[in-house]
PDB file of C-alpha atoms in Angstrom:
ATOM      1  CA  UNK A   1       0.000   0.000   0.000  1.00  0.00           C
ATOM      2  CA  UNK A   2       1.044   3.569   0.042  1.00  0.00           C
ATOM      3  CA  UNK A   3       0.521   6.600   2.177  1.00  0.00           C
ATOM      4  CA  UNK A   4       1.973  10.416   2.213  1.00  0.00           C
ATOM      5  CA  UNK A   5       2.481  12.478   5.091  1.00  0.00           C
ATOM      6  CA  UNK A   6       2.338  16.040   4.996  1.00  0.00           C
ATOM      7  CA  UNK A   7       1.946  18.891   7.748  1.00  0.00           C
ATOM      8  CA  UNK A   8      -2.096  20.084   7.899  1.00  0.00           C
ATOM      9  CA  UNK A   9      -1.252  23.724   7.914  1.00  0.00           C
ATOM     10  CA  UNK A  10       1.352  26.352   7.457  1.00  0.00           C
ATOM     11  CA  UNK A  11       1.303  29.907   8.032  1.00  0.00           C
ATOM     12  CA  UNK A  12       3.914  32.987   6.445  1.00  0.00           C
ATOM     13  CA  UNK A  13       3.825  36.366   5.607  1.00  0.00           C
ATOM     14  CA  UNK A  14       3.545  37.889   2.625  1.00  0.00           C
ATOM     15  CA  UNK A  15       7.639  38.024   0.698  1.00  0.00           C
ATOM     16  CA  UNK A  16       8.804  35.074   2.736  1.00  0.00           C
ATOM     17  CA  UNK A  17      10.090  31.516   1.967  1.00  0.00           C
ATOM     18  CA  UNK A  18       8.286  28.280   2.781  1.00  0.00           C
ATOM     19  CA  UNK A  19       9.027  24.651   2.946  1.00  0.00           C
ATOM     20  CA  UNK A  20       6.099  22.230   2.888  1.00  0.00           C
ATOM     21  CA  UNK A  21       7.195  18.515   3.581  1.00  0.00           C
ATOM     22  CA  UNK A  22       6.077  15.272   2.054  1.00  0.00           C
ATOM     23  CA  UNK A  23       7.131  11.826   3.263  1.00  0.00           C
ATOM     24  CA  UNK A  24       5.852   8.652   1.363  1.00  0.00           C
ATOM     25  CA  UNK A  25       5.255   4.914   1.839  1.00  0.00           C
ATOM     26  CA  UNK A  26       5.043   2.692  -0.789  1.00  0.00           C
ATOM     27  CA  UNK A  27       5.071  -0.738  -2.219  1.00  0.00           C
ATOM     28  CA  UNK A  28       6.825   0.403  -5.270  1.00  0.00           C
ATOM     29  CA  UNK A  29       7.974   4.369  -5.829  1.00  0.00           C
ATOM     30  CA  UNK A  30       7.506   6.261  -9.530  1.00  0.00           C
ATOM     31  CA  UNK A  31       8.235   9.923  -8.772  1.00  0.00           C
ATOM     32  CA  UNK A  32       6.384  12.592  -6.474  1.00  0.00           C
ATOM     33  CA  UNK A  33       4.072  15.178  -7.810  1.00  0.00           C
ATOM     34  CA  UNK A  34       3.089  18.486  -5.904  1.00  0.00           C
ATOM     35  CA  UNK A  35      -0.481  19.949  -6.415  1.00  0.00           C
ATOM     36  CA  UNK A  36      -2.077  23.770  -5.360  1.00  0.00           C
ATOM     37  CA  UNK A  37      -5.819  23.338  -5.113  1.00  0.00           C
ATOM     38  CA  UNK A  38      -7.628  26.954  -4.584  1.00  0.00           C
ATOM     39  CA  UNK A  39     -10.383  26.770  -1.598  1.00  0.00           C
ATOM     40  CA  UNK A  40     -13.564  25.071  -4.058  1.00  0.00           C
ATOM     41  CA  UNK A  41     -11.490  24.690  -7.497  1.00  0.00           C
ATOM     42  CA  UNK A  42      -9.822  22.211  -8.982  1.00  0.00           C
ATOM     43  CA  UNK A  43      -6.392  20.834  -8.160  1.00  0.00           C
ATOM     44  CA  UNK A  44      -3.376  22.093 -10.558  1.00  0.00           C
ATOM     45  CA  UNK A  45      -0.279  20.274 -11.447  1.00  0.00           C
ATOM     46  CA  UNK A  46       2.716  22.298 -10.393  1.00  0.00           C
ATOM     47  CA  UNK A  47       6.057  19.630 -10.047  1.00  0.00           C
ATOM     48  CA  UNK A  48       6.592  16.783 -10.515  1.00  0.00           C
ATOM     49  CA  UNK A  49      10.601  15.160  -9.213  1.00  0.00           C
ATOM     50  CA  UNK A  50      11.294  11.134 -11.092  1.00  0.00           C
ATOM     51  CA  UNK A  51      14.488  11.484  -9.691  1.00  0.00           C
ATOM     52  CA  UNK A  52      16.642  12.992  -6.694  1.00  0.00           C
ATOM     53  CA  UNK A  53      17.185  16.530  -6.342  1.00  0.00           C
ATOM     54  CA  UNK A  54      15.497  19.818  -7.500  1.00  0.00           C
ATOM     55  CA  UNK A  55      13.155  21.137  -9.829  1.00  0.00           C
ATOM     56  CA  UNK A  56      12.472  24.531 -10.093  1.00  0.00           C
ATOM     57  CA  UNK A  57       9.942  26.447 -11.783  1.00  0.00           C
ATOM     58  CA  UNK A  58       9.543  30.149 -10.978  1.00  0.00           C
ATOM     59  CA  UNK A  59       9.187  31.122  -7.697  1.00  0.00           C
ATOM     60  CA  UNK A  60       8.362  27.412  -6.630  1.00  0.00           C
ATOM     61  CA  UNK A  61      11.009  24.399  -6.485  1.00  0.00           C
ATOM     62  CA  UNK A  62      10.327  20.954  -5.585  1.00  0.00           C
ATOM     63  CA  UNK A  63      13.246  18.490  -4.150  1.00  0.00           C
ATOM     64  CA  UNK A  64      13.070  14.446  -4.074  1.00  0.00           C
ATOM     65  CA  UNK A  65      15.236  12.230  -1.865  1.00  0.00           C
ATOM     66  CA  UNK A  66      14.769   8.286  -2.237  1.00  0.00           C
ATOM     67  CA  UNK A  67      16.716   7.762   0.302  1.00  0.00           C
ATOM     68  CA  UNK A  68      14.870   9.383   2.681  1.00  0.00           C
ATOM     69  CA  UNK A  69      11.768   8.636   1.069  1.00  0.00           C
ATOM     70  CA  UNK A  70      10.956  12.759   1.485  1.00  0.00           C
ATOM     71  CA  UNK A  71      10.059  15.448  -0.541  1.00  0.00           C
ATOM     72  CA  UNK A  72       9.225  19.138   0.036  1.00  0.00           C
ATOM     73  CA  UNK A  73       7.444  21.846  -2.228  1.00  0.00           C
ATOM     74  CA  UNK A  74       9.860  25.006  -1.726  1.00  0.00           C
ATOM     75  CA  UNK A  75       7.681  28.676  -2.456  1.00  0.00           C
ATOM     76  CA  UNK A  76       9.732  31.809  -2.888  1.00  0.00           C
ATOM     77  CA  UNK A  77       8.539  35.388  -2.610  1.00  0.00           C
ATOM     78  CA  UNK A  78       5.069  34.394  -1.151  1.00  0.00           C
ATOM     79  CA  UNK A  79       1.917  36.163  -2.268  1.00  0.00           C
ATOM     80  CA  UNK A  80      -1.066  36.288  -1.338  1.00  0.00           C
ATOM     81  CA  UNK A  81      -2.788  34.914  -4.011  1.00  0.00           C
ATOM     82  CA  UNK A  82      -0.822  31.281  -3.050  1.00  0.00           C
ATOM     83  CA  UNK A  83      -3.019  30.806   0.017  1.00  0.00           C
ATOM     84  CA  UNK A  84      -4.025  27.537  -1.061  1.00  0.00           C
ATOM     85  CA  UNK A  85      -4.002  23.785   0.052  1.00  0.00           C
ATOM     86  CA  UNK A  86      -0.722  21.801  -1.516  1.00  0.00           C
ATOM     87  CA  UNK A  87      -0.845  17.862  -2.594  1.00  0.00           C
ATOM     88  CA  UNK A  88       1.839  15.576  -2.695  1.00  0.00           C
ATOM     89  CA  UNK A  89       1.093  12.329  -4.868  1.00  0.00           C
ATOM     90  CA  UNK A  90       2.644   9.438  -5.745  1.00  0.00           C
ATOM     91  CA  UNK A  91       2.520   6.791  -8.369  1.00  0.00           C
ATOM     92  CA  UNK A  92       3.495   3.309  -7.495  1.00  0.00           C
ATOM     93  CA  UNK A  93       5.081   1.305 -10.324  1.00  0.00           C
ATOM     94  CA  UNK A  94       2.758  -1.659  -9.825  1.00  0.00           C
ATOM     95  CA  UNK A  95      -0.683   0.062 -10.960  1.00  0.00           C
ATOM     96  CA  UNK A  96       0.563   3.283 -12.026  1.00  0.00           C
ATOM     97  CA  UNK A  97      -2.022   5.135 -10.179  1.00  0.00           C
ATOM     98  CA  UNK A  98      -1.752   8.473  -8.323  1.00  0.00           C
ATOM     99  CA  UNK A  99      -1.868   8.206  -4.396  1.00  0.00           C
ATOM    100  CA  UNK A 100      -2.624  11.939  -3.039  1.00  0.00           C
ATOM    101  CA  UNK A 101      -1.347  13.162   0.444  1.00  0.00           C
ATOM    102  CA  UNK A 102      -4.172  14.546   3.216  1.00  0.00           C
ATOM    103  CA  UNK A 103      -2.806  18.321   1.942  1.00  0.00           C
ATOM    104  CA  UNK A 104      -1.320  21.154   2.966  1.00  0.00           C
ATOM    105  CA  UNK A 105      -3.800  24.238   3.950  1.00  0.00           C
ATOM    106  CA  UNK A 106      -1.156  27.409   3.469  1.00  0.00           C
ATOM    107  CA  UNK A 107      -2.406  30.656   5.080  1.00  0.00           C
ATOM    108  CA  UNK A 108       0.028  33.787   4.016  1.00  0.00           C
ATOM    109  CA  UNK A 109      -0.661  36.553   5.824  1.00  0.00           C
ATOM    110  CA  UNK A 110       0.178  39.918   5.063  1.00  0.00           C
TER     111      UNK A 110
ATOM    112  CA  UNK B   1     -14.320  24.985 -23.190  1.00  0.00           C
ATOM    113  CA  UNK B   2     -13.354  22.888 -20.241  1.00  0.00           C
ATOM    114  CA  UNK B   3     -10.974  20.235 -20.959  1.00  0.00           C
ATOM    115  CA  UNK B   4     -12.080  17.979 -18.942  1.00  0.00           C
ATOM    116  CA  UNK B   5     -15.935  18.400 -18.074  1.00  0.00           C
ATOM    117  CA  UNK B   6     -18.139  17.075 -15.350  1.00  0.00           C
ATOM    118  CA  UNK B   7     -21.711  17.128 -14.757  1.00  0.00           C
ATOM    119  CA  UNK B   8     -23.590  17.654 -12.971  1.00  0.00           C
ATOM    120  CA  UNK B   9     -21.467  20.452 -10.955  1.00  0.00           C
ATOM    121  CA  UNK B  10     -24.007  20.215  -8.065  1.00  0.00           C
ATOM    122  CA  UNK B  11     -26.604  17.521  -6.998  1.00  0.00           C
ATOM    123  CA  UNK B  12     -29.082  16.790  -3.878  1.00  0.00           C
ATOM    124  CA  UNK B  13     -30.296  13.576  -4.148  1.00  0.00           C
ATOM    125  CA  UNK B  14     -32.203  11.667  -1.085  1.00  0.00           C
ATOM    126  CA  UNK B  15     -30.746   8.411   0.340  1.00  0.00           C
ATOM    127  CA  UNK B  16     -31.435   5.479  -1.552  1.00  0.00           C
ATOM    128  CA  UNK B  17     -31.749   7.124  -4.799  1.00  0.00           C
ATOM    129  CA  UNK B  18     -29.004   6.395  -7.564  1.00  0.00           C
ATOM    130  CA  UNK B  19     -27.056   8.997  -9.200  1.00  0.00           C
ATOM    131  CA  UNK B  20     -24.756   9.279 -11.646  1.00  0.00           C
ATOM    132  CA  UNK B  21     -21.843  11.919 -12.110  1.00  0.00           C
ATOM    133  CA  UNK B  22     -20.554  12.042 -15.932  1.00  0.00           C
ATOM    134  CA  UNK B  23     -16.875  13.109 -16.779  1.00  0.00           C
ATOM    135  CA  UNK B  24     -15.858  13.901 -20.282  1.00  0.00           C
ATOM    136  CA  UNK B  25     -12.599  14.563 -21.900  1.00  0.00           C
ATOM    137  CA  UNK B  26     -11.049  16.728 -25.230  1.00  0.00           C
ATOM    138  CA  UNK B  27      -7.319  16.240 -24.160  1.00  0.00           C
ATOM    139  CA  UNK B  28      -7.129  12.666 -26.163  1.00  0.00           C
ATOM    140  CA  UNK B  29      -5.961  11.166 -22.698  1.00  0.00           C
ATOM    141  CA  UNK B  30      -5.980   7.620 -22.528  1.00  0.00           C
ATOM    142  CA  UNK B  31      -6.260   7.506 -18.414  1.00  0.00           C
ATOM    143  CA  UNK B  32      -8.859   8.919 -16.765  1.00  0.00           C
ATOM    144  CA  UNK B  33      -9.585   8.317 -12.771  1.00  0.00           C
ATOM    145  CA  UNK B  34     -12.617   8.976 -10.077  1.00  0.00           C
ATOM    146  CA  UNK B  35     -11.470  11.074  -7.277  1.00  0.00           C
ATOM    147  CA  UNK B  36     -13.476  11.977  -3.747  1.00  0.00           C
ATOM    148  CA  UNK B  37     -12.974  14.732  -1.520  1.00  0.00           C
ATOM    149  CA  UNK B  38     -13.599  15.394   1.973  1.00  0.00           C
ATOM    150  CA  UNK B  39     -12.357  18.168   4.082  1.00  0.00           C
ATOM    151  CA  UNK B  40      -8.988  17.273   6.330  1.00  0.00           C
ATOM    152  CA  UNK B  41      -8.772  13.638   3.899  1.00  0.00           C
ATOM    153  CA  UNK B  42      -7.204  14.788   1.233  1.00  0.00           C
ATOM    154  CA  UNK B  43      -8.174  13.170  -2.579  1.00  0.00           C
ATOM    155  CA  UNK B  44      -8.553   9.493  -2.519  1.00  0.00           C
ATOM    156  CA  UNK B  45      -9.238   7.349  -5.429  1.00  0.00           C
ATOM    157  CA  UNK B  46     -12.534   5.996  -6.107  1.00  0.00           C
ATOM    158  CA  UNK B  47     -11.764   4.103  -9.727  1.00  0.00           C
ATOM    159  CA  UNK B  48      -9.338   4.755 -12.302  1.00  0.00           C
ATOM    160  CA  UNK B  49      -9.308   3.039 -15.984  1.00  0.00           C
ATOM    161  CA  UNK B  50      -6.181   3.029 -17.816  1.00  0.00           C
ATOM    162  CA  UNK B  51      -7.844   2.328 -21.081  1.00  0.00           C
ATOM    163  CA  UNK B  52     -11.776   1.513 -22.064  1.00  0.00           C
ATOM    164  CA  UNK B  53     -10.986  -2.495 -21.454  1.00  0.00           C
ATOM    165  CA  UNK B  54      -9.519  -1.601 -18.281  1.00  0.00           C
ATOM    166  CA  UNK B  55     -11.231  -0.518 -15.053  1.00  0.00           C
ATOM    167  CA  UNK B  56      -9.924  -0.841 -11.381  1.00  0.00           C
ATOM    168  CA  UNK B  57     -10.695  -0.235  -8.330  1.00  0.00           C
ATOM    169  CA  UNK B  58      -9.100   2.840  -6.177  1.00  0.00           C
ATOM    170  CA  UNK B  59      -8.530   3.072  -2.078  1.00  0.00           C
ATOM    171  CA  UNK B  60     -12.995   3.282  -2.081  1.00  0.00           C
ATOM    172  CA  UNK B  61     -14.482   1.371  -4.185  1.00  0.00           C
ATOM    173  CA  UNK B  62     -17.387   0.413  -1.956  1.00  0.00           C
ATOM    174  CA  UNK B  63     -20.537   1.698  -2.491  1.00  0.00           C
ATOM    175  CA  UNK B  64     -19.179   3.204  -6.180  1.00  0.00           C
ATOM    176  CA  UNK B  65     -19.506   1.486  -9.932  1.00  0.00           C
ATOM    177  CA  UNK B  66     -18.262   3.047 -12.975  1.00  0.00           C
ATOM    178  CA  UNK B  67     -18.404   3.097 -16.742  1.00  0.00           C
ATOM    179  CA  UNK B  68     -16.418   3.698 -19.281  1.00  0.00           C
ATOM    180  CA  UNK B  69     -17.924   3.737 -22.310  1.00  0.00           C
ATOM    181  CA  UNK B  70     -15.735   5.759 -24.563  1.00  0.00           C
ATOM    182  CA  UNK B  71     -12.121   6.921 -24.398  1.00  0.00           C
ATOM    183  CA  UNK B  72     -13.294   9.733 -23.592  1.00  0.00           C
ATOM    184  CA  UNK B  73     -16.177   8.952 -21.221  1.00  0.00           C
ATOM    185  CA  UNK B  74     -16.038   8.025 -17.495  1.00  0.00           C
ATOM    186  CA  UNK B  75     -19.082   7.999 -15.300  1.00  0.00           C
ATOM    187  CA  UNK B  76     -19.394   7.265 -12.031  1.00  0.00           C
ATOM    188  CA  UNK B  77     -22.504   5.820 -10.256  1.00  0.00           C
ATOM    189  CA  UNK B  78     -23.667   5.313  -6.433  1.00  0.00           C
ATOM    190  CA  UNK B  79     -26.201   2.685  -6.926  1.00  0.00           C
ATOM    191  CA  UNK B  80     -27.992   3.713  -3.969  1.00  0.00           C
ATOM    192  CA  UNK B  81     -26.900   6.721  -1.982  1.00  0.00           C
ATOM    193  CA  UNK B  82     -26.195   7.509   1.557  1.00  0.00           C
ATOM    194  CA  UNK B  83     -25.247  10.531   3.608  1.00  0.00           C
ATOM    195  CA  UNK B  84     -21.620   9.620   3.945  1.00  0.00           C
ATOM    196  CA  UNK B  85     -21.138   9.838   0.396  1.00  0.00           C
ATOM    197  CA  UNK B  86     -21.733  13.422   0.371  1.00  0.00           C
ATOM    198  CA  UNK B  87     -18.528  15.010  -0.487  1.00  0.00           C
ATOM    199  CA  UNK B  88     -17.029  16.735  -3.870  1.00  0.00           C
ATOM    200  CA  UNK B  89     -16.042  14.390  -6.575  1.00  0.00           C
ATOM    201  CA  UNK B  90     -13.389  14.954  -9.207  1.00  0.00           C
ATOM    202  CA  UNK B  91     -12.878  13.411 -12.514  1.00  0.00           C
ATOM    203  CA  UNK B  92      -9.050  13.597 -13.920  1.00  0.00           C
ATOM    204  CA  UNK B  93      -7.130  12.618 -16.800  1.00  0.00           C
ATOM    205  CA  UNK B  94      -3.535  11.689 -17.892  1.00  0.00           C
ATOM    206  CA  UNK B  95      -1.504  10.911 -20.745  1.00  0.00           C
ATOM    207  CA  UNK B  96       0.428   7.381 -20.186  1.00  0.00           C
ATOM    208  CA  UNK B  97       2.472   8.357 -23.344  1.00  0.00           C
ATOM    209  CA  UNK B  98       3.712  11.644 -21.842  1.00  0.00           C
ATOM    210  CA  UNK B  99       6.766   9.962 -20.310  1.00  0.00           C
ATOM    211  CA  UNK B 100       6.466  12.063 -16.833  1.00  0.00           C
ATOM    212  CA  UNK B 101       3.332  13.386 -18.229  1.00  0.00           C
ATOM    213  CA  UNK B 102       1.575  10.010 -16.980  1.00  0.00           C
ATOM    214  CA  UNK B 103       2.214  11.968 -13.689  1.00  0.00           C
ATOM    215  CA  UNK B 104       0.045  15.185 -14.570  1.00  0.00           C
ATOM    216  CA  UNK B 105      -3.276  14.677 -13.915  1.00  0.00           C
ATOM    217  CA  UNK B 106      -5.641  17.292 -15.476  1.00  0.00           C
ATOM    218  CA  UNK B 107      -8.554  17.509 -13.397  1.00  0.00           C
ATOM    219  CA  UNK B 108     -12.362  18.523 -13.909  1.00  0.00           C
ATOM    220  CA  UNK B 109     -14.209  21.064 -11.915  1.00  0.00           C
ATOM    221  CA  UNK B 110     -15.620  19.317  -9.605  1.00  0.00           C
ATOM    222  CA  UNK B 111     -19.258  17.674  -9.120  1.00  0.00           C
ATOM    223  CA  UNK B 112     -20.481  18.301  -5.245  1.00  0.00           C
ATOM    224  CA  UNK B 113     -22.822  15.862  -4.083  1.00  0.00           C
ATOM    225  CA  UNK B 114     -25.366  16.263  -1.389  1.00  0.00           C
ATOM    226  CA  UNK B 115     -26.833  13.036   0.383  1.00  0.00           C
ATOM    227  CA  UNK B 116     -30.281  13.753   2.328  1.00  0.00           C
TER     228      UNK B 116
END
């Protein structure tokens, strides 16, 4: 089976840097994906990491180690407007579907 | 227009009575998947169908069947509804032929269902 472990909420202020956490348990590992789902929208794609070390794209990065069996979403220059929960998922290599983590509510203050 | 479309968006049904939520796709994906959500639990996986031979069952299957009757069809049924299976439901698609793009799921709006 798998499950992912994130932190329920995080709270920052507006210009600062945050780290939200994933750690995963699997039968079988195929990469970890990070989703931002908006209070009542759908869930977007933002990162995805097949292999160790960092992604970046914009203002977010996203870092794998298999090792560790740990993730983390990193978000640069916060903004208001990325108040939002945050996914991890995985995909185990047996079934190939996606396994989502309980998510992340992010408050960013001003 | 949506890529991936569900109806309906919002439905109060009584318990016992069946309903079905439709999901339809223009992105030429050949997965497509049956997601629930409940506050503080996250998305968990009702059914996902890898092609229109294939059909599985998710993390909660129980209570749930589902159809899909074109590649780019997936519907989801509760046979007979109860209260605990009010929640929001999303539909989502992926591309196995995207080489990490099997990891993207493209998700619908979202179909809220109310159990009386």
């Amino acid at each position: 089976g798998q499950s992912l472990e994130q932190p329920s909420e995080v709270t920052a202020v507006e210009g600062a840097i945050v780290q939200i956490n994933c750690t995963y348990q699997t039968s079988g590992f195929y990469g970890l994906s990070w989703y931002q789902q908006h209070d009542g929208g759908a869930p977007t794609f933002l990162s995805y990491n097949g292999l160790d070390g960092l992604e970046e794209t914009g203002r977010f990065s996203s870092f794998l180690s298999r090792s560790d069996s740990y993730g983390y979403l990193l978000l640069q220059e916060l903004q208001m407007k990325d108040s939002a929960s945050y996914f991890c998922a995985a995909r185990d290599n047996q079934g190939g579907k996606l396994i989502f983590g309980q998510g992340t509510e992010l408050s960013v203050k001003p | 227009d949506a890529d991936v479309t569900q109806t309906p968006r919002n439905r109060i049904t009584k318990t016992g009575k069946r309903i079905m939520l439709e999901c339809s796709q223009t992105k030429g994906h050949d997965r497509m998947y049956w997601y629930r959500q409940d506050p503080g639990l996250g998305l968990r996986l009702i059914y996902y169908s890898f092609d229109v031979k294939d059909i599985n069952k998710g993390e909660i299957s129980d209570g749930y069947s589902v159809s899909r009757q074109a590649q780019a069809k997936f519907s989801l049924s509760l046979e007979s509804a109860i209260p605990n299976q009010t929640a929001l439901y999303f539909c989502a698609t992926s591309d196995s032929r995207a080489g990490r793009g099997a990891n993207v799921l493209t998700f619908g709006a979202g179909s809220r269902l109310t159990v009386l």
